[in-house]
Short mmCIF file of C-alpha atoms in Angstrom, two decimals:
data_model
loop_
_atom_site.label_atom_id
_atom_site.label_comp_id
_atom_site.label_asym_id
_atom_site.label_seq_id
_atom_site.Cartn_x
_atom_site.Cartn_y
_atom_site.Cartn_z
CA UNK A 1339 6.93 25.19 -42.16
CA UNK A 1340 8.36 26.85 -45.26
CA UNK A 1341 12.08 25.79 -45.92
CA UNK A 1342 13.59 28.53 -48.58
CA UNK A 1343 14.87 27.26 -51.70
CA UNK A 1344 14.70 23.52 -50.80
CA UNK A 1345 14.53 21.00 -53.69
CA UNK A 1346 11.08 20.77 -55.15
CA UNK A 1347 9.23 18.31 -57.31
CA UNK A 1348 7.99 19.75 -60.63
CA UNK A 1349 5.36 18.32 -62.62
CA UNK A 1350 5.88 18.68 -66.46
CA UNK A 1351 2.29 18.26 -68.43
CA UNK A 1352 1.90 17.76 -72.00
CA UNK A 1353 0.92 20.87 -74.17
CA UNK A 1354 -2.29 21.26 -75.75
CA UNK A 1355 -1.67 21.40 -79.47
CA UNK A 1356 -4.69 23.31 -80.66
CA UNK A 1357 -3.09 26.16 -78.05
CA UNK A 1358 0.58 25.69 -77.59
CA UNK A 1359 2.93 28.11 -78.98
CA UNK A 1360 4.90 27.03 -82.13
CA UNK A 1361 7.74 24.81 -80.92
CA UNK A 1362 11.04 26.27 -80.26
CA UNK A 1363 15.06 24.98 -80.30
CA UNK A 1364 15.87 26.85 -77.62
CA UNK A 1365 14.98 25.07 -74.57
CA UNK A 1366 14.15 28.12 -72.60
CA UNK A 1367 11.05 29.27 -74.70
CA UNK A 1368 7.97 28.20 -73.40
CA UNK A 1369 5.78 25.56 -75.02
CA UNK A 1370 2.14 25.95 -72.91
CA UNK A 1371 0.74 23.45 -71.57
CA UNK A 1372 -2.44 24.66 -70.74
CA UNK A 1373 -5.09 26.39 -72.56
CA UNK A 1374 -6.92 29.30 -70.87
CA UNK A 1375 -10.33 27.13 -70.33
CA UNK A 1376 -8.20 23.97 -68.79
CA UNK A 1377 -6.82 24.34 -65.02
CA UNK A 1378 -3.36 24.42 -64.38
CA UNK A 1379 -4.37 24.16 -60.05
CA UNK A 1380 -7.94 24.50 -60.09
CA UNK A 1381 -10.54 24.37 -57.68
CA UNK A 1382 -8.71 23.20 -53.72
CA UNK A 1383 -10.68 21.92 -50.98
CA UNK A 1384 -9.71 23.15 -47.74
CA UNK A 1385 -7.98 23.18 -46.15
CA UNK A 1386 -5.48 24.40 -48.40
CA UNK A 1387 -5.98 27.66 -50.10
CA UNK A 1388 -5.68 28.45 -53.48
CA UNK A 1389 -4.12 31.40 -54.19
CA UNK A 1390 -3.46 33.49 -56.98
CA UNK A 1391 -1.48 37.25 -58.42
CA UNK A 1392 -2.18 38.68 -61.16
CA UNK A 1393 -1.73 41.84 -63.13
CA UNK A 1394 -4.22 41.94 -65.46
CA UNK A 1395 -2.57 44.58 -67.58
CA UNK A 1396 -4.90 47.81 -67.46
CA UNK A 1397 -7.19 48.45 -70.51
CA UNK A 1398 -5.49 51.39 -72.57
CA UNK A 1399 -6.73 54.27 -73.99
CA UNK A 1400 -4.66 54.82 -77.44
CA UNK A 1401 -6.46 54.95 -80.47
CA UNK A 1402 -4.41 51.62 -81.79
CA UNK A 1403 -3.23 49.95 -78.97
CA UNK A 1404 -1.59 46.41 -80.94
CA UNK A 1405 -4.00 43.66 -81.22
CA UNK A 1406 -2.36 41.54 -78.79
CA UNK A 1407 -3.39 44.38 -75.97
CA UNK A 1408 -6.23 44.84 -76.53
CA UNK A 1409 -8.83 44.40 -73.87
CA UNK A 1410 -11.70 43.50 -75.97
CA UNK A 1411 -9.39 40.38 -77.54
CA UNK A 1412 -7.60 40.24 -74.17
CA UNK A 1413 -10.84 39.85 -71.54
CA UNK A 1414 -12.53 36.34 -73.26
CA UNK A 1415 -9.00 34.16 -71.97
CA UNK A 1416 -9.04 35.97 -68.55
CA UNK A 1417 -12.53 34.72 -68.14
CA UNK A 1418 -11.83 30.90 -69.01
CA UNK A 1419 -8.70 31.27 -67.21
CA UNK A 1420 -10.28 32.68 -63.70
CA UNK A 1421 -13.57 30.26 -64.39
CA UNK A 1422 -11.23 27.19 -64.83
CA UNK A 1423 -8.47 27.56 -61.44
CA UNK A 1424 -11.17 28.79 -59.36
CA UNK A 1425 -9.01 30.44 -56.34
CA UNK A 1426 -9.63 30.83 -52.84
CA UNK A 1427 -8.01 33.99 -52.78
CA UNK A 1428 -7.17 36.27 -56.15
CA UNK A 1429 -5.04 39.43 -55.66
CA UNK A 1430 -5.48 41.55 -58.99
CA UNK A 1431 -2.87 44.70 -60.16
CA UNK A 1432 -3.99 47.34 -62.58
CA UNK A 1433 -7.98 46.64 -62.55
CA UNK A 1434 -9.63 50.14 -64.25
CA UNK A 1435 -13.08 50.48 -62.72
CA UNK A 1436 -15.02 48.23 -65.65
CA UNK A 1437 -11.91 45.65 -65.58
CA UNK A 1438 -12.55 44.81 -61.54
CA UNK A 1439 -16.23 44.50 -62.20
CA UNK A 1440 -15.08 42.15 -65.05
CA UNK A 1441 -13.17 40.64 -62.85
CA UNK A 1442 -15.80 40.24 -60.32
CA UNK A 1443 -18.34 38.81 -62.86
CA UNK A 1444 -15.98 35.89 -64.38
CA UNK A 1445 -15.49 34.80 -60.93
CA UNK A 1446 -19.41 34.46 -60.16
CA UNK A 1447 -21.80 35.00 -57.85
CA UNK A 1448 -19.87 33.60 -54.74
CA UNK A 1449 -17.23 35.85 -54.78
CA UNK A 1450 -16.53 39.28 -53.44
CA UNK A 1451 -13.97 41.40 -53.04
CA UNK A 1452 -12.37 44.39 -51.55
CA UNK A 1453 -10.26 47.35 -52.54
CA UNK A 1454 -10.84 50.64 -54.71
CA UNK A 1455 -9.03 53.04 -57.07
CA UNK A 1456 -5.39 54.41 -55.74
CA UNK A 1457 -6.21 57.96 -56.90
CA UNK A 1458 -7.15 60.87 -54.25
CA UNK A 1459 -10.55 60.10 -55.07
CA UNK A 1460 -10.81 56.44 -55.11
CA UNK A 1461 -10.69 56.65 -58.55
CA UNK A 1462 -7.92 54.93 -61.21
CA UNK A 1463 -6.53 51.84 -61.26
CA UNK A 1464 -7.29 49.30 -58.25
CA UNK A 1465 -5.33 46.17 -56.90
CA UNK A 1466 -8.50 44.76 -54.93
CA UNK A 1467 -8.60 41.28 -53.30
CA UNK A 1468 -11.07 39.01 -54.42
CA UNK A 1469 -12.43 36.21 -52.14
CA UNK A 1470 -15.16 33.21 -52.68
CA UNK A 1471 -17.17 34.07 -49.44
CA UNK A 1472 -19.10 30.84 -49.17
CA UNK A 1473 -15.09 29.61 -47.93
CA UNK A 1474 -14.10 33.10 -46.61
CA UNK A 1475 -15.21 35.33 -44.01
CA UNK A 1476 -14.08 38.83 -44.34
CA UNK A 1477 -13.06 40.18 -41.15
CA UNK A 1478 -11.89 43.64 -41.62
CA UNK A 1479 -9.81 45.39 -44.54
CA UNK A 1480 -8.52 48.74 -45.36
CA UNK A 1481 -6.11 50.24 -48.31
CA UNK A 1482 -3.74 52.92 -47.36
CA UNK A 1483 -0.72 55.10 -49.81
CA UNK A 1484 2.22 53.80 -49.67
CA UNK A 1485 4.04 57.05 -48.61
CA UNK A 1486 4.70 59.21 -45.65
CA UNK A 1487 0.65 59.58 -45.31
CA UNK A 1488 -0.53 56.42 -45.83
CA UNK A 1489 -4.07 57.79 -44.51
CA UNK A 1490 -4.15 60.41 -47.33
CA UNK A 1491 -5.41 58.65 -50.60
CA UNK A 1492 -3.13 59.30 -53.92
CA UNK A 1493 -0.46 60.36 -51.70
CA UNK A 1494 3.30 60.16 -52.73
CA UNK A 1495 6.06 60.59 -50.97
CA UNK A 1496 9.65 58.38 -52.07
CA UNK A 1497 9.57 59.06 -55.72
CA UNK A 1498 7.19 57.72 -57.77
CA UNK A 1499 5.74 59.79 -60.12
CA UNK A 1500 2.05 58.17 -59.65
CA UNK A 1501 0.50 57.00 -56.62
CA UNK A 1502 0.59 53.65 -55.36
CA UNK A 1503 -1.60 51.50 -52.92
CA UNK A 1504 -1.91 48.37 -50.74
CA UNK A 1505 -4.82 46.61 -49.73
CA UNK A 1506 -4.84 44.36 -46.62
CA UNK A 1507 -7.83 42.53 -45.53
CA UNK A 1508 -7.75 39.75 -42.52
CA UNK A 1509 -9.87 36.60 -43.06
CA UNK A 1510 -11.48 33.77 -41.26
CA UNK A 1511 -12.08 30.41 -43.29
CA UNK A 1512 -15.27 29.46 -42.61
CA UNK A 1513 -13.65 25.09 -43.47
CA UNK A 1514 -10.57 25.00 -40.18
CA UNK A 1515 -11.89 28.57 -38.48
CA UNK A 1516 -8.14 29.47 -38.54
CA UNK A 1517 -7.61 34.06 -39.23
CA UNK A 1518 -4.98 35.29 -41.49
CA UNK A 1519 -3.93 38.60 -43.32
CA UNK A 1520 -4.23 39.12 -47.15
CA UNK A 1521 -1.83 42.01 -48.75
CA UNK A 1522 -2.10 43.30 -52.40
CA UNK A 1523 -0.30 45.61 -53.99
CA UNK A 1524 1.41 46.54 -57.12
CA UNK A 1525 4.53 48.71 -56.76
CA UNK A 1526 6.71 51.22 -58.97
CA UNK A 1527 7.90 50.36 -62.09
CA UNK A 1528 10.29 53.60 -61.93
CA UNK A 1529 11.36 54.39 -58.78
CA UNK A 1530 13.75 52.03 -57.05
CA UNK A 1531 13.89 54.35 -53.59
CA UNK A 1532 9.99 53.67 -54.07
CA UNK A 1533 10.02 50.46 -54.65
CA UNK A 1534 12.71 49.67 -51.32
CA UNK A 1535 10.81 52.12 -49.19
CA UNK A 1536 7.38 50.39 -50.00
CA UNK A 1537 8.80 47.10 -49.57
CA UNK A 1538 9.89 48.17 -45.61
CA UNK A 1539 6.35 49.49 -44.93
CA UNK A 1540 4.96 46.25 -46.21
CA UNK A 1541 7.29 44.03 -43.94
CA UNK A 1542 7.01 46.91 -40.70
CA UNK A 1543 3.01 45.96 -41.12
CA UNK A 1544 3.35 41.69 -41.93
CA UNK A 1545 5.67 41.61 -38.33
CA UNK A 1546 3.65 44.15 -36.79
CA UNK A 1547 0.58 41.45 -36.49
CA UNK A 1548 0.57 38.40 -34.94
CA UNK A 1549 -1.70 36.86 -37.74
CA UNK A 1550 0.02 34.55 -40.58
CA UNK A 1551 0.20 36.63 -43.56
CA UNK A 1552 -0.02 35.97 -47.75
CA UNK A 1553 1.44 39.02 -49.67
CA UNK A 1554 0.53 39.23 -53.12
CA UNK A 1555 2.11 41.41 -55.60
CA UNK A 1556 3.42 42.83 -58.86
CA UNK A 1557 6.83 43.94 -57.56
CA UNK A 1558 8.65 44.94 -60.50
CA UNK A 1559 11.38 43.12 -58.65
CA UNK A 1560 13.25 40.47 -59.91
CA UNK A 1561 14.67 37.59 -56.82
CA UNK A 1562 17.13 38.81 -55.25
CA UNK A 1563 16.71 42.41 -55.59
CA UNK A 1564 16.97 44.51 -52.88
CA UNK A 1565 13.10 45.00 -52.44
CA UNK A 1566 12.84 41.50 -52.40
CA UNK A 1567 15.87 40.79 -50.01
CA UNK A 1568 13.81 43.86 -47.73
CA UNK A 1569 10.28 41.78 -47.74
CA UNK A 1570 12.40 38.30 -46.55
CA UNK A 1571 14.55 39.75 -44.24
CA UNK A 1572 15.29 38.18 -40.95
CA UNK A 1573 11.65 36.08 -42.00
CA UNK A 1574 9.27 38.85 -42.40
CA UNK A 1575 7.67 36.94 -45.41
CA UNK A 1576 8.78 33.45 -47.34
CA UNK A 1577 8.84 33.04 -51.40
CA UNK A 1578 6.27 30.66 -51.81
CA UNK A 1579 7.79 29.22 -55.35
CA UNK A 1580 10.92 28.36 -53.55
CA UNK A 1581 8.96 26.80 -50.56
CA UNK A 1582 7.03 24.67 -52.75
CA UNK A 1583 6.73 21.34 -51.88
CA UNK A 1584 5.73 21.32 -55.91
CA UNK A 1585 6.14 23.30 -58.40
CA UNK A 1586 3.77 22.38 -61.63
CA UNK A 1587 5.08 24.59 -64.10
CA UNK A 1588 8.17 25.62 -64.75
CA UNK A 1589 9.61 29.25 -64.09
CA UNK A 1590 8.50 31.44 -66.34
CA UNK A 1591 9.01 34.97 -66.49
CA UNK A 1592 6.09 36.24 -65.53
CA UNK A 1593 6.65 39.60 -67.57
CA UNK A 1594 5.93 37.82 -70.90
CA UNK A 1595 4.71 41.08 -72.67
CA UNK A 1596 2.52 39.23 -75.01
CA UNK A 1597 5.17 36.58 -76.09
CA UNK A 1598 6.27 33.06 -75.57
CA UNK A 1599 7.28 32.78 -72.22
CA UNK A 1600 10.63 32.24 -71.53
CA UNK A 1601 12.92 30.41 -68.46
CA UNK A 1602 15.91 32.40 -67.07
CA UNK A 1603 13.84 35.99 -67.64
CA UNK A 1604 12.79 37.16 -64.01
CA UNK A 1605 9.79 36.92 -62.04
CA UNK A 1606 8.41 40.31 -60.89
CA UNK A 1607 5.38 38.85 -59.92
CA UNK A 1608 4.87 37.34 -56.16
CA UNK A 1609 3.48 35.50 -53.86
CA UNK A 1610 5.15 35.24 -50.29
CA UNK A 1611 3.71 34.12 -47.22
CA UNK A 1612 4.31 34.00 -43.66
CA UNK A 1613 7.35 31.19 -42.98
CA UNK A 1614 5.32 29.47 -40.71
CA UNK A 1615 2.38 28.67 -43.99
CA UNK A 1616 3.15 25.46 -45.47
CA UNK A 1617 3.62 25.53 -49.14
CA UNK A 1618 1.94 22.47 -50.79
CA UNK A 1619 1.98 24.09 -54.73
CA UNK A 1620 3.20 26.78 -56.56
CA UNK A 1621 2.80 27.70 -60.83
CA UNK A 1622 3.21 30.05 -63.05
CA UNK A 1623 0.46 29.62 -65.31
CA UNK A 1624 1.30 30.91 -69.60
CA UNK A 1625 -2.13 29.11 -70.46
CA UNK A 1626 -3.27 30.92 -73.90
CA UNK A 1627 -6.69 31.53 -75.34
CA UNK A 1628 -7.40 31.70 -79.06
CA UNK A 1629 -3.71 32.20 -79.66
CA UNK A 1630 -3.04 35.41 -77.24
CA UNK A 1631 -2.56 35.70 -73.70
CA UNK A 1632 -5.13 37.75 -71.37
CA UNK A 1633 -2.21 39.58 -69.84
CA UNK A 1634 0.86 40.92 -70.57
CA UNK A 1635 1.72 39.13 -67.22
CA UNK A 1636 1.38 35.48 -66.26
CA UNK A 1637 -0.76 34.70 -63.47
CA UNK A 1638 1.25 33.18 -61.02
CA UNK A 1639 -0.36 30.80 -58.32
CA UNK A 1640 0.15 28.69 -54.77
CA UNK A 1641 -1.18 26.03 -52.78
CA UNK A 1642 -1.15 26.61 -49.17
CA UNK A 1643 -1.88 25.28 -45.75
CA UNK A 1644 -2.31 28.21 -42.64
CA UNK A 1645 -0.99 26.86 -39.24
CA UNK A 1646 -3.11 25.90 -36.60
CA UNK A 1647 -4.17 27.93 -34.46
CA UNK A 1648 -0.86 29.18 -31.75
CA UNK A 1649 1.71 28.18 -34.38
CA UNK A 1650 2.39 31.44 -35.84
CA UNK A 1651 4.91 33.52 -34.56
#
C-alpha cells in the first residue's frame, strides 16, 4: 500500500567524471551521477514494473534552434539512455511522427506501443505508451481530447490554445497475470482552467474503473498545485516519489531546460499510481551524454508492485 510522503531511503551514487557536470558550491546544483549509456534503474524482473515519463522535448523547426536543442545532437543520449533502463512501461510527451518511431527503434524489437498524433487528423505531436510485449499483453487502448468532446480528435474546449490528448491502454502481464490501466498525457503549459479541468477528467476516468491505475504525465504542475491536489484527491491517484520505499536520486527539477539540474526547482513531471500499487523505487534520472542532455526534461522513473488480484479498490 502506498503511504504519502512517508520517510524514504535515498541512495546517493558517485558521479561519473568523464560525464558529470562541473562541480558546483551551491549544494542544490546537480552533479550527475549517471551517464546516458549507464542505468540509473535498469532492466526489473517481475514482478515489479519499471516505469518511466518522459518528455522528450519535440524536434523544432527554426532555422537555428541552440545547439543544446537540437534533435540531431539531442537523439544519440536518448538512445543510450532508453537502451540502458530498459522499462516495462515508457509514457513519452511531445513525440513528432519521426521522434516516436525513434523512440520505438531505440527500444528494440520487443517493444510496441500505442497512441497517435493529438491533431484532428491524428497528426502532430503524440504522447503514446510504449510497452515490451514479450512482459505485456495489450488488452485494449484508446486516446480521446481532453475537452467537452473527448470523441472529437483536436478538440478544445477549457482554454488552451492547442489541443491536448490522453492515451489510456489496460494491460495484462504476461509474469503474475494481474490487469491494470496505463494513462499518458501531457497537459497545458498556458491554461491553468485547462490544466484543473483536465486533471478532473483524468481522476473522473482512474475512479471510474475498478482496475489499479499508473498515470504518467508532463503536468506543467508543480506539487501541490491545484491540478495536482485535483488528481490525489480523496485517493484518486498516489505520488509515486513520495510513496517510495526508495528514492535513488535526489529531486531534481525535472524542467532542467538544458542545464545543471537543480534541488528545490519543481517537478512538473509525474508519475502517480493507484494507492493500493506498492512503490518499491522512484528517480529522477539527469544522466548526460557527450556533455548535453537528450531532453530539456529529465526522465523521471518508478519501481512498482500491482496488487493481487481483489486488492484494488
Amino acid at each position: 500500500m502506498m503511504t504519502p510522503d512517508r520517510p524514504a531511503e535515498t541512495r546517493s551514487v558517485g558521479p561519473d567524471p568523464s560525464t558529470a557536470a562541473p562541480s558546483s558550491a551551491d549544494p542544490s546544483t546537480a552533479d550527475p551521477s549517471t551517464a546516458a549509456g549507464a542505468a540509473l534503474i535498469g532492466p526489473v524482473p517481475a514482478p515489479g514494473l519499471h516505469v518511466m515519463s518522459w518528455n522528450i522535448r519535440r524536434r523544432t523547426f527554426a532555422l537555428t534552434p541552440r545547439r543544446s536543442d537540437r534533435w540531431q545532437r539531442r537523439a544519440p543520449g536518448l538512445r543510450s539512455l532508453l537502451q540502458a533502463e530498459r522499462p516495462t512501461l515508457l509514457g513519452v510527451q511531445e513525440a513528432l511522427p519521426d521522434q516516436a518511431r525513434f523512440v520505438a527503434e531505440a527500444l528494440g524489437g520487443a517493444y510496441e506501443h500505442v497512441g497517435h498524433g493529438r491533431g484532428r487528423h491524428a497528426t502532430g505531436e503524440a504522447s503514446p505508451i510504449y510497452y515490451d510485449a514479450d512482459r505485456l499483453e495489450l488488452l485494449d487502448w484508446e486516446q480521446r481530447a481532453l475537452s467537452d468532446t473527448p470523441h472529437h480528435l483536436g478538440s478544445r474546449s477549457w482554454g488552451n490554445l492547442i489541443p491536448r490528448s490522453l492515451v489510456a491502454a489496460t494491460f495484462r502481464d504476461r509474469m503474475t497475470t494481474r490487469t491494470f490501466r496505463t494513462l499518458n498525457t501531457h497537459l497545458d503549459h498556458l491554461s491553468h482552467r485547462s490544466r484543473l479541468r483536465a486533471a478532473q477528467s483524468i481522476r473522473d476516468l482512474v475512479t471510474a474503473s475498478p482496475l489499479p491505475a499508473v498515470f504518467l504525465a508532463d503536468l506543467n504542475a508543480r506539487p501541490g498545485s491545484a491540478p495536482v491536489k485535483r488528481l490525489l484527491q480523496d485517493g484518486g491517484l498516489a505520488d509515486t516519489w513520495a510513496a517510495a520505499a526508495q528514492r535513488d536520486s535526489q529531486e531534481w527539477g525535472t524542467f532542467a531546460d538544458y542545464r545543471t539540474p537543480r534541488v528545490g526547482r519543481p517537478r512538473i513531471d509525474w508519475i502517480m499510481a493507484s494507492p493500493e500499487v506498492d512503490v518499491a523505487r522512484a528517480a529522477i534520472n539527469p544522466a548526460r551524454h557527450r556533455g548535453g542532455w537528450p531532453s530539456d526534461h529529465l526522465p523521471v522513473q518508478a519501481v512498482l508492485h500491482l496488487p493481487q488480484e481483489g486488492e484494488a479498490g
